Coordinates of C-alpha atoms (C1' of nucleotides) in Angstrom, one line a residue:
Chain A
M156 CA 62.1 -23.2 -62.3
S157 CA 59.0 -21.9 -60.9
Q158 CA 56.1 -23.3 -58.8
S159 CA 55.4 -27.2 -59.4
S160 CA 58.6 -29.6 -59.1
R161 CA 60.4 -28.0 -56.2
K162 CA 58.2 -28.9 -53.7
Q163 CA 60.9 -30.9 -51.3
A164 CA 62.4 -27.8 -50.8
I165 CA 59.7 -26.0 -49.2
P166 CA 59.8 -25.8 -45.3
T167 CA 57.3 -27.7 -43.5
A168 CA 56.4 -24.8 -41.3
T169 CA 55.3 -22.7 -44.8
V170 CA 52.7 -24.8 -45.8
P171 CA 50.2 -24.3 -43.1
R172 CA 50.5 -20.6 -43.4
L173 CA 49.8 -20.9 -47.0
S174 CA 46.6 -22.0 -46.2
Q175 CA 46.0 -19.2 -43.8
Y176 CA 47.1 -16.6 -46.4
L177 CA 44.4 -18.2 -49.1
R178 CA 42.0 -17.7 -46.4
K179 CA 42.5 -13.9 -45.7
L180 CA 42.7 -13.5 -49.0
Q181 CA 39.4 -14.9 -49.9
E182 CA 38.2 -12.5 -47.4
V183 CA 39.9 -9.5 -48.1
Q184 CA 38.7 -10.2 -52.0
S185 CA 35.0 -10.3 -50.5
R186 CA 35.2 -7.1 -49.1
G187 CA 36.1 -6.1 -52.8
T188 CA 40.1 -5.1 -51.9
T189 CA 42.2 -5.7 -55.5
T190 CA 45.8 -5.1 -54.0
I191 CA 47.5 -5.8 -50.6
S192 CA 50.9 -5.6 -49.0
S193 CA 52.9 -7.8 -47.0
R194 CA 52.4 -5.6 -44.3
L195 CA 48.8 -5.5 -44.6
M196 CA 48.4 -9.0 -44.9
A197 CA 51.1 -9.6 -42.1
D198 CA 48.7 -7.4 -39.5
E199 CA 45.8 -9.6 -40.8
V200 CA 47.1 -13.1 -40.0
G201 CA 49.6 -11.9 -37.2
T202 CA 52.9 -12.5 -38.4
N203 CA 55.7 -10.5 -39.8
P204 CA 55.6 -9.2 -43.6
A205 CA 59.0 -10.7 -44.1
Q206 CA 57.6 -14.3 -43.5
I207 CA 54.8 -13.9 -45.8
R208 CA 57.3 -12.4 -48.6
K209 CA 59.6 -15.3 -48.0
D210 CA 57.2 -18.1 -47.8
L211 CA 55.8 -16.8 -51.2
S212 CA 59.2 -16.6 -52.8
Y213 CA 59.6 -20.2 -52.5
F214 CA 57.2 -20.5 -55.0
G215 CA 57.5 -17.8 -57.7
E216 CA 57.5 -13.8 -57.6
F217 CA 53.9 -12.5 -57.5
G218 CA 54.2 -9.5 -56.1
I219 CA 54.9 -6.0 -58.0
R220 CA 57.5 -3.8 -56.3
G221 CA 56.3 -0.3 -54.7
V222 CA 52.9 -1.6 -55.4
G223 CA 52.1 -5.3 -53.6
Y224 CA 49.9 -8.6 -54.6
D225 CA 47.0 -8.6 -56.5
V226 CA 44.5 -9.9 -54.5
D227 CA 42.8 -12.2 -57.9
R228 CA 46.3 -13.2 -59.1
L229 CA 47.6 -14.5 -55.6
I230 CA 44.6 -16.2 -54.1
T231 CA 45.1 -18.5 -57.7
E232 CA 48.8 -19.1 -57.6
L233 CA 48.3 -19.9 -53.4
K234 CA 45.3 -22.5 -55.1
K235 CA 48.2 -23.9 -57.6
C236 CA 50.9 -24.0 -54.6
L237 CA 48.4 -25.8 -52.2
G238 CA 47.1 -28.4 -55.1
L239 CA 43.8 -27.0 -54.7
N240 CA 43.3 -26.5 -58.6
R241 CA 41.9 -30.2 -58.8
S242 CA 39.4 -31.8 -57.0
W243 CA 40.4 -34.6 -54.4
N244 CA 38.2 -37.4 -53.0
V245 CA 37.4 -37.7 -49.4
I246 CA 35.9 -40.1 -47.1
I247 CA 34.9 -40.1 -43.6
I248 CA 35.3 -42.9 -41.4
G249 CA 33.4 -42.8 -38.2
S250 CA 29.7 -41.1 -38.4
G251 CA 29.2 -40.0 -35.0
K252 CA 29.0 -36.8 -33.9
L253 CA 32.3 -35.8 -34.9
G254 CA 32.3 -37.4 -38.5
T255 CA 28.7 -35.5 -38.8
A256 CA 30.1 -32.2 -37.9
L257 CA 32.9 -32.9 -40.3
A258 CA 30.9 -33.7 -43.0
L259 CA 28.2 -30.7 -42.7
Y260 CA 31.2 -28.2 -42.9
R261 CA 30.9 -26.3 -45.5
G262 CA 34.4 -25.5 -46.6
F263 CA 34.8 -28.8 -47.6
Q264 CA 33.5 -28.6 -51.1
K265 CA 34.3 -25.2 -51.3
Q266 CA 37.8 -25.8 -51.6
G267 CA 37.8 -28.9 -53.8
F268 CA 37.3 -31.6 -51.5
N269 CA 34.6 -34.1 -52.6
L270 CA 33.1 -36.1 -49.9
I271 CA 32.1 -39.4 -51.8
G272 CA 31.2 -41.5 -49.0
M273 CA 30.7 -42.1 -45.0
F274 CA 31.5 -45.4 -43.0
D275 CA 30.7 -46.9 -39.9
A276 CA 30.8 -49.8 -38.1
D277 CA 27.3 -49.6 -36.2
A278 CA 24.7 -51.5 -37.7
K279 CA 21.7 -49.2 -36.7
V280 CA 23.1 -46.3 -38.6
I281 CA 24.1 -47.6 -42.0
G282 CA 21.7 -46.6 -44.6
K283 CA 21.1 -43.1 -42.8
D284 CA 22.3 -39.7 -44.4
R285 CA 25.1 -38.0 -41.7
G286 CA 26.0 -35.2 -44.5
A287 CA 27.7 -37.7 -47.0
G288 CA 25.0 -39.7 -48.4
P289 CA 23.9 -43.1 -47.0
V290 CA 26.5 -44.1 -44.4
L291 CA 28.2 -47.6 -45.8
P292 CA 29.0 -50.5 -43.7
I293 CA 32.8 -50.7 -42.8
T294 CA 33.0 -54.0 -43.8
G295 CA 32.4 -52.6 -47.5
L296 CA 35.4 -50.5 -47.1
E297 CA 38.2 -52.3 -49.3
K298 CA 35.7 -53.1 -51.8
F299 CA 34.9 -49.5 -52.4
L300 CA 38.4 -48.1 -52.4
S301 CA 39.0 -50.6 -55.3
E302 CA 35.9 -49.0 -57.2
N303 CA 36.9 -45.3 -56.2
K304 CA 39.9 -43.6 -56.4
V305 CA 39.9 -42.1 -52.6
H306 CA 42.7 -39.6 -51.8
I307 CA 42.0 -38.8 -48.0
A308 CA 40.6 -40.8 -45.3
V309 CA 39.4 -38.7 -42.4
V310 CA 38.9 -41.2 -39.3
T311 CA 36.6 -40.1 -36.6
T312 CA 36.1 -43.5 -35.1
P313 CA 36.5 -44.3 -31.2
S314 CA 40.4 -44.9 -30.5
A315 CA 40.0 -48.5 -30.2
A316 CA 39.0 -48.9 -33.8
A317 CA 41.3 -46.1 -35.2
Q318 CA 44.5 -47.6 -35.5
E319 CA 42.9 -51.0 -37.6
V320 CA 41.1 -48.6 -39.7
I321 CA 44.3 -46.7 -41.0
D322 CA 46.1 -49.8 -41.4
R323 CA 43.2 -51.2 -43.8
V324 CA 42.7 -47.7 -45.8
V325 CA 46.4 -47.4 -45.9
A326 CA 47.0 -51.0 -46.8
A327 CA 44.0 -50.3 -49.9
G328 CA 46.2 -47.5 -51.2
V329 CA 44.8 -44.3 -50.0
P330 CA 47.8 -41.8 -49.7
S331 CA 46.6 -39.9 -47.0
V332 CA 44.9 -40.0 -43.6
L333 CA 43.7 -37.3 -41.2
N334 CA 43.3 -38.7 -37.9
F335 CA 41.3 -37.1 -35.1
A336 CA 41.0 -40.1 -32.9
P337 CA 43.2 -39.7 -29.8
I338 CA 45.7 -42.1 -30.7
R339 CA 49.4 -41.5 -32.0
A340 CA 48.7 -43.6 -35.3
A341 CA 51.6 -44.9 -37.3
S342 CA 52.4 -46.7 -40.3
D343 CA 55.1 -48.8 -41.8
Q344 CA 53.3 -47.8 -45.3
P345 CA 54.3 -44.7 -47.1
V346 CA 51.3 -42.3 -46.1
I347 CA 51.1 -38.9 -45.3
L348 CA 49.6 -38.6 -41.8
R349 CA 48.4 -35.6 -40.2
Q350 CA 46.8 -36.0 -36.5
V351 CA 44.1 -33.4 -34.8
D352 CA 44.1 -34.0 -31.3
L353 CA 42.0 -32.5 -28.7
S354 CA 43.7 -34.0 -25.6
T355 CA 47.1 -32.7 -27.0
E356 CA 45.4 -29.1 -27.3
L357 CA 44.0 -28.8 -23.9
M358 CA 47.2 -30.0 -22.4
T359 CA 49.2 -27.2 -24.2
L360 CA 46.8 -25.0 -22.7
S361 CA 46.9 -26.4 -19.1
F362 CA 50.9 -25.9 -19.5
Y363 CA 50.7 -22.2 -20.4
L364 CA 48.1 -21.6 -18.1
D365 CA 50.0 -22.9 -15.1
K366 CA 53.0 -20.6 -15.9
Chain B
M114 CA 65.5 -24.9 -10.1
S115 CA 63.5 -28.0 -11.3
Q116 CA 60.2 -28.0 -12.3
S117 CA 58.1 -25.1 -12.0
S118 CA 59.3 -21.8 -12.5
R119 CA 61.4 -21.7 -15.8
K120 CA 58.5 -22.3 -17.9
Q121 CA 59.9 -19.6 -20.6
A122 CA 62.8 -21.6 -20.9
I123 CA 61.4 -24.4 -22.4
P124 CA 60.6 -24.6 -26.4
T125 CA 57.4 -24.5 -28.1
A126 CA 57.6 -27.4 -30.0
T127 CA 58.2 -29.4 -26.6
V128 CA 55.1 -29.0 -24.9
P129 CA 52.7 -30.7 -27.5
R130 CA 55.3 -33.5 -27.6
L131 CA 54.9 -33.9 -23.4
S132 CA 51.4 -34.7 -23.8
Q133 CA 52.3 -37.4 -26.4
Y134 CA 54.6 -38.7 -24.0
L135 CA 52.0 -38.8 -21.3
R136 CA 49.3 -40.7 -23.1
K137 CA 52.1 -43.5 -24.9
L138 CA 52.9 -43.9 -21.1
Q139 CA 49.5 -44.2 -20.0
E140 CA 49.1 -46.8 -22.4
V141 CA 52.0 -48.4 -21.6
Q142 CA 51.2 -48.5 -17.9
S143 CA 47.8 -50.2 -18.4
R144 CA 49.9 -53.2 -20.1
G145 CA 51.5 -53.4 -16.9
T146 CA 55.1 -52.6 -17.9
T147 CA 56.8 -50.7 -15.1
T148 CA 60.1 -49.5 -16.6
I149 CA 60.7 -48.0 -20.3
S150 CA 63.6 -46.7 -22.1
S151 CA 64.0 -43.8 -24.1
R152 CA 64.3 -45.9 -27.2
L153 CA 61.5 -47.8 -26.7
M154 CA 59.3 -44.8 -26.1
A155 CA 61.0 -43.0 -29.1
D156 CA 59.8 -46.0 -31.4
E157 CA 56.1 -46.1 -29.6
V158 CA 55.8 -42.3 -30.5
G159 CA 57.9 -42.2 -33.7
T160 CA 60.8 -39.9 -33.1
N161 CA 64.5 -39.8 -31.5
P162 CA 65.2 -41.2 -28.3
A163 CA 67.9 -38.2 -27.7
Q164 CA 64.4 -36.0 -28.6
I165 CA 62.5 -37.4 -25.3
R166 CA 65.7 -37.1 -23.3
K167 CA 66.2 -33.5 -24.4
D168 CA 62.6 -32.9 -23.6
L169 CA 62.2 -34.3 -20.3
S170 CA 65.8 -32.5 -19.3
Y171 CA 64.2 -29.4 -19.3
F172 CA 62.1 -30.3 -16.3
G173 CA 64.3 -32.2 -14.1
E174 CA 66.2 -35.7 -14.0
F175 CA 63.6 -38.6 -14.3
G176 CA 65.6 -41.2 -15.5
I177 CA 67.7 -44.0 -14.0
R178 CA 71.0 -44.3 -15.9
G179 CA 71.4 -47.9 -17.3
V180 CA 67.8 -48.4 -16.5
G181 CA 65.4 -46.2 -18.0
Y182 CA 62.2 -44.4 -16.7
D183 CA 59.9 -45.8 -13.9
V184 CA 56.5 -45.5 -15.9
D185 CA 54.5 -44.1 -13.1
R186 CA 57.1 -42.0 -11.8
L187 CA 57.2 -40.2 -15.1
I188 CA 53.5 -40.4 -15.6
T189 CA 53.4 -38.4 -12.5
E190 CA 56.2 -36.0 -13.5
L191 CA 54.6 -35.4 -16.9
K192 CA 51.6 -34.3 -15.5
K193 CA 53.3 -32.1 -13.2
C194 CA 55.0 -30.2 -16.2
L195 CA 51.8 -29.9 -17.7
G196 CA 49.8 -28.4 -15.3
L197 CA 47.4 -31.4 -14.8
N198 CA 48.1 -32.0 -11.3
R199 CA 45.1 -29.6 -11.0
S200 CA 41.6 -29.2 -12.6
W201 CA 40.8 -26.9 -14.9
N202 CA 37.0 -25.2 -15.7
V203 CA 36.0 -25.3 -19.5
I204 CA 33.0 -24.0 -21.2
I205 CA 32.0 -24.7 -24.9
I206 CA 30.5 -22.5 -26.7
G207 CA 28.2 -23.4 -29.7
S208 CA 26.4 -26.4 -28.8
G209 CA 26.1 -27.8 -32.5
K210 CA 27.4 -31.3 -33.8
L211 CA 31.2 -30.4 -33.2
G212 CA 30.3 -28.8 -29.9
T213 CA 28.4 -31.7 -28.9
A214 CA 31.3 -34.0 -29.8
L215 CA 33.7 -32.7 -27.6
A216 CA 31.3 -32.6 -24.7
L217 CA 30.8 -36.2 -25.0
Y218 CA 34.6 -36.7 -25.5
R219 CA 35.8 -38.9 -22.3
G220 CA 39.1 -38.2 -22.2
F221 CA 37.9 -34.4 -21.1
Q222 CA 37.0 -35.3 -17.4
K223 CA 40.0 -38.1 -17.6
Q224 CA 42.4 -35.7 -17.2
G225 CA 41.1 -32.8 -15.0
F226 CA 39.1 -30.7 -17.7
N227 CA 36.0 -30.1 -16.1
L228 CA 33.4 -29.1 -18.4
I229 CA 31.2 -26.8 -16.5
G230 CA 28.5 -25.3 -19.4
M231 CA 27.6 -24.9 -22.7
F232 CA 26.2 -22.3 -24.6
D233 CA 24.4 -21.3 -27.6
A234 CA 22.8 -18.5 -29.2
D235 CA 19.8 -20.5 -30.8
A236 CA 16.6 -20.3 -28.6
K237 CA 15.4 -23.8 -29.9
V238 CA 18.7 -25.6 -28.4
I239 CA 18.5 -23.6 -24.6
G240 CA 17.9 -26.1 -21.9
K241 CA 18.7 -29.0 -23.6
D242 CA 21.0 -31.6 -22.8
R243 CA 24.3 -31.9 -25.3
G244 CA 26.5 -33.5 -23.1
A245 CA 27.4 -30.8 -20.5
G246 CA 24.2 -30.0 -18.7
P247 CA 21.5 -27.7 -20.0
V248 CA 22.6 -25.4 -22.7
L249 CA 22.5 -21.7 -21.5
P250 CA 21.7 -18.6 -23.8
I251 CA 24.8 -16.9 -25.0
T252 CA 23.5 -14.0 -23.9
G253 CA 24.0 -14.5 -20.1
L254 CA 27.7 -15.7 -20.5
E255 CA 29.2 -12.5 -18.9
K256 CA 26.8 -13.3 -15.8
F257 CA 28.1 -16.8 -15.9
L258 CA 31.9 -15.8 -16.5
S259 CA 31.1 -13.3 -13.4
E260 CA 30.1 -15.7 -11.4
N261 CA 32.2 -19.0 -12.3
K262 CA 36.2 -19.0 -12.7
V263 CA 36.6 -20.4 -16.4
H264 CA 40.0 -21.3 -17.5
I265 CA 39.4 -22.0 -20.9
A266 CA 36.7 -21.4 -23.3
V267 CA 36.1 -23.6 -26.4
V268 CA 34.7 -22.5 -29.6
T269 CA 32.6 -23.9 -31.9
T270 CA 30.2 -21.8 -33.0
P271 CA 29.6 -21.0 -36.9
S272 CA 32.7 -18.7 -38.2
A273 CA 30.8 -15.4 -38.4
A274 CA 30.1 -15.5 -34.6
A275 CA 33.3 -16.8 -33.4
Q276 CA 35.6 -13.6 -33.2
E277 CA 32.7 -11.9 -31.6
V278 CA 32.5 -14.6 -28.9
I279 CA 36.2 -14.7 -28.4
D280 CA 36.3 -10.7 -28.0
R281 CA 33.8 -11.6 -25.4
V282 CA 35.3 -14.5 -23.4
V283 CA 38.6 -12.5 -23.4
A284 CA 36.9 -9.0 -21.9
A285 CA 35.4 -11.1 -19.3
G286 CA 39.0 -12.5 -18.1
V287 CA 39.3 -16.1 -19.4
P288 CA 42.8 -16.6 -19.7
S289 CA 42.6 -19.1 -22.9
V290 CA 40.7 -20.0 -25.6
L291 CA 40.8 -23.1 -28.0
N292 CA 39.2 -22.2 -31.2
F293 CA 37.5 -24.5 -33.8
A294 CA 35.8 -22.0 -36.2
P295 CA 37.5 -21.5 -39.4
I296 CA 38.7 -18.1 -38.9
R297 CA 42.2 -16.9 -37.5
A298 CA 41.4 -15.3 -34.2
A299 CA 43.1 -12.6 -32.9
S300 CA 42.9 -10.4 -29.9
D301 CA 44.8 -7.7 -28.3
Q302 CA 44.3 -8.7 -25.1
P303 CA 46.8 -10.9 -23.5
V304 CA 45.3 -14.4 -23.9
I305 CA 46.6 -18.2 -24.5
L306 CA 45.0 -18.8 -28.1
R307 CA 45.0 -22.1 -29.9
Q308 CA 43.3 -23.1 -33.6
V309 CA 42.3 -26.3 -34.5
D310 CA 41.5 -26.0 -38.1
L311 CA 39.8 -28.8 -40.5
S312 CA 40.6 -26.7 -44.0
T313 CA 44.4 -26.1 -43.1
E314 CA 44.7 -29.6 -42.5
L315 CA 42.9 -30.4 -45.9
M316 CA 45.4 -27.9 -47.7
T317 CA 48.1 -29.2 -46.1
L318 CA 47.3 -32.9 -47.2
S319 CA 46.8 -31.6 -50.6
F320 CA 50.0 -30.0 -51.0
Y321 CA 51.7 -33.3 -50.1
L322 CA 49.7 -35.2 -52.0
D323 CA 50.0 -33.0 -55.2
K324 CA 54.1 -33.5 -55.2
Chain C
dG46 C1' 58.6 7.1 -52.2
dT47 C1' 56.7 2.5 -51.5
dG48 C1' 57.3 -2.2 -51.3
dT49 C1' 58.8 -6.9 -53.1
dG50 C1' 62.4 -10.5 -53.4
dT51 C1' 66.6 -12.2 -51.2
dG52 C1' 70.9 -12.8 -49.2
dA53 C1' 72.8 -13.1 -45.0
dA54 C1' 72.3 -12.6 -39.7
dA55 C1' 69.9 -14.3 -35.3
dG56 C1' 67.2 -17.5 -33.4
dT57 C1' 65.2 -22.2 -32.7
dA58 C1' 65.0 -27.2 -32.7
dT59 C1' 66.8 -31.9 -33.5
dT60 C1' 70.5 -35.0 -33.4
dC61 C1' 74.9 -36.6 -32.7
dA62 C1' 78.0 -38.3 -29.2
dC63 C1' 79.9 -39.3 -25.1
dA64 C1' 81.0 -38.6 -20.0
dG65 C1' 79.0 -40.7 -15.9
dC66 C1' 76.3 -43.6 -13.3
dC67 C1' 73.7 -48.1 -12.6
Chain D
dG27 C1' 77.1 -54.0 -20.7
dG28 C1' 73.0 -50.6 -20.9
dC29 C1' 71.0 -46.2 -20.7
dT30 C1' 70.7 -41.3 -19.3
dG31 C1' 71.9 -36.2 -19.2
dT32 C1' 73.8 -32.9 -21.5
dG33 C1' 77.4 -29.3 -24.3
dA34 C1' 78.4 -29.3 -29.2
dA35 C1' 77.1 -29.6 -33.7
dT36 C1' 73.8 -29.3 -37.2
dA37 C1' 69.6 -28.2 -39.4
dC38 C1' 65.9 -25.7 -39.8
dT39 C1' 63.2 -21.2 -39.1
dT40 C1' 62.2 -16.5 -38.8
dT41 C1' 63.7 -11.8 -39.3
dC42 C1' 66.7 -8.2 -40.8
dA43 C1' 68.0 -4.9 -44.1
dC44 C1' 69.0 -3.4 -48.2
dA45 C1' 69.2 -3.5 -53.6
dC46 C1' 65.9 -3.2 -57.0
dA47 C1' 61.9 -2.5 -59.6
dC48 C1' 57.5 0.3 -59.9

DNA sequence: GTGTGTGAAAGTATTCACAGCC
DNA sequence: GGCTGTGAATACTTTCACACAC
């Protein structure tokens, strides 16, 4: 009864933390450390040791009492927990500065995210390389999606276009969307939707600055 | 005892939601709607009406029973709550694709965030315009910060440089940082720090895709 | 002794449900 | 009748504290 089937029981707050643990562990591993305690990890990521142990306990028993965690082992386990022991196909829609910045981001491929296509509505950029092979016309989106299994659509279009683009990829069966456009996207279809929102981040800073 | 001094009592989860309410209200306002109920707003932003009423109740009583909220009034109040009835000075450090994308983002100025400078370490880009006037050399950072009050530093450098840059702006008295570099930045100084992290977002999607 | 794994306790956040006002 | 504002109830998250394994 360990790691793979009870995903629904895992607190939503735990999931993003796992990715931070993973990153820190990879850093620690590259410095040659082979064992780490929850206390040291907690210091590194700025949390409480019990938080880390609790988070990990949802997936199994990865540590050794009196010793700590084997870094290599824990990296392997975390990758398994996060579904990173396989590869995911990603497209980016919107080949502007932001889309290009994301396409050029190295960590992307490194963790098993395969950038297999980039789309834009602007005829002037079609065919150019913006970090993910030639930019494809958005008119060909549905055909591409029917010929290629796409797991994640990253949306970096202007906000006016975003909701329509999201509706189209969801209708075509793409199971998850990462939206950078400053709209709160919605969908009646079942889709895993995450939003990254500069203006919300700035306003949140503003709130705390104003105290 | 209404809006301004009891900020410490407001749930952290409420703050980002306020900014979403504000955005939705501005959209609704531009369509000419003058009154809105918590139920309608909840449908629009995808939450529960009680959530909205509770969030607003931390700041005052803005609605009319039996009627709903006046859109113009609520926009004004939310801006006040979020500290947006003034302007904040922002710099961007890192003039790559991502930094440039952010500099060109319109909503920035629109909500009172003043982009007053952009810095880079690369001599080849110094002086070029990347959306925020001529790019300044990072070596001049401290001098600039001593001559200009900067409220928010947005960090879009490569990850190797990010922690040092953050240490420098914090040491120079910048009270808040929005970090896009894929490191979990830390600081012993008191600073309001928010992180936007593509790789965590992708891994979170991966987790739910893998269910 | 050291440090994990985990029930129990404490602390936060969300949702319910209804009194009170329009 | 409709809708807000809010205490009370529920649900979720984090932290504590200790039995147990090394």
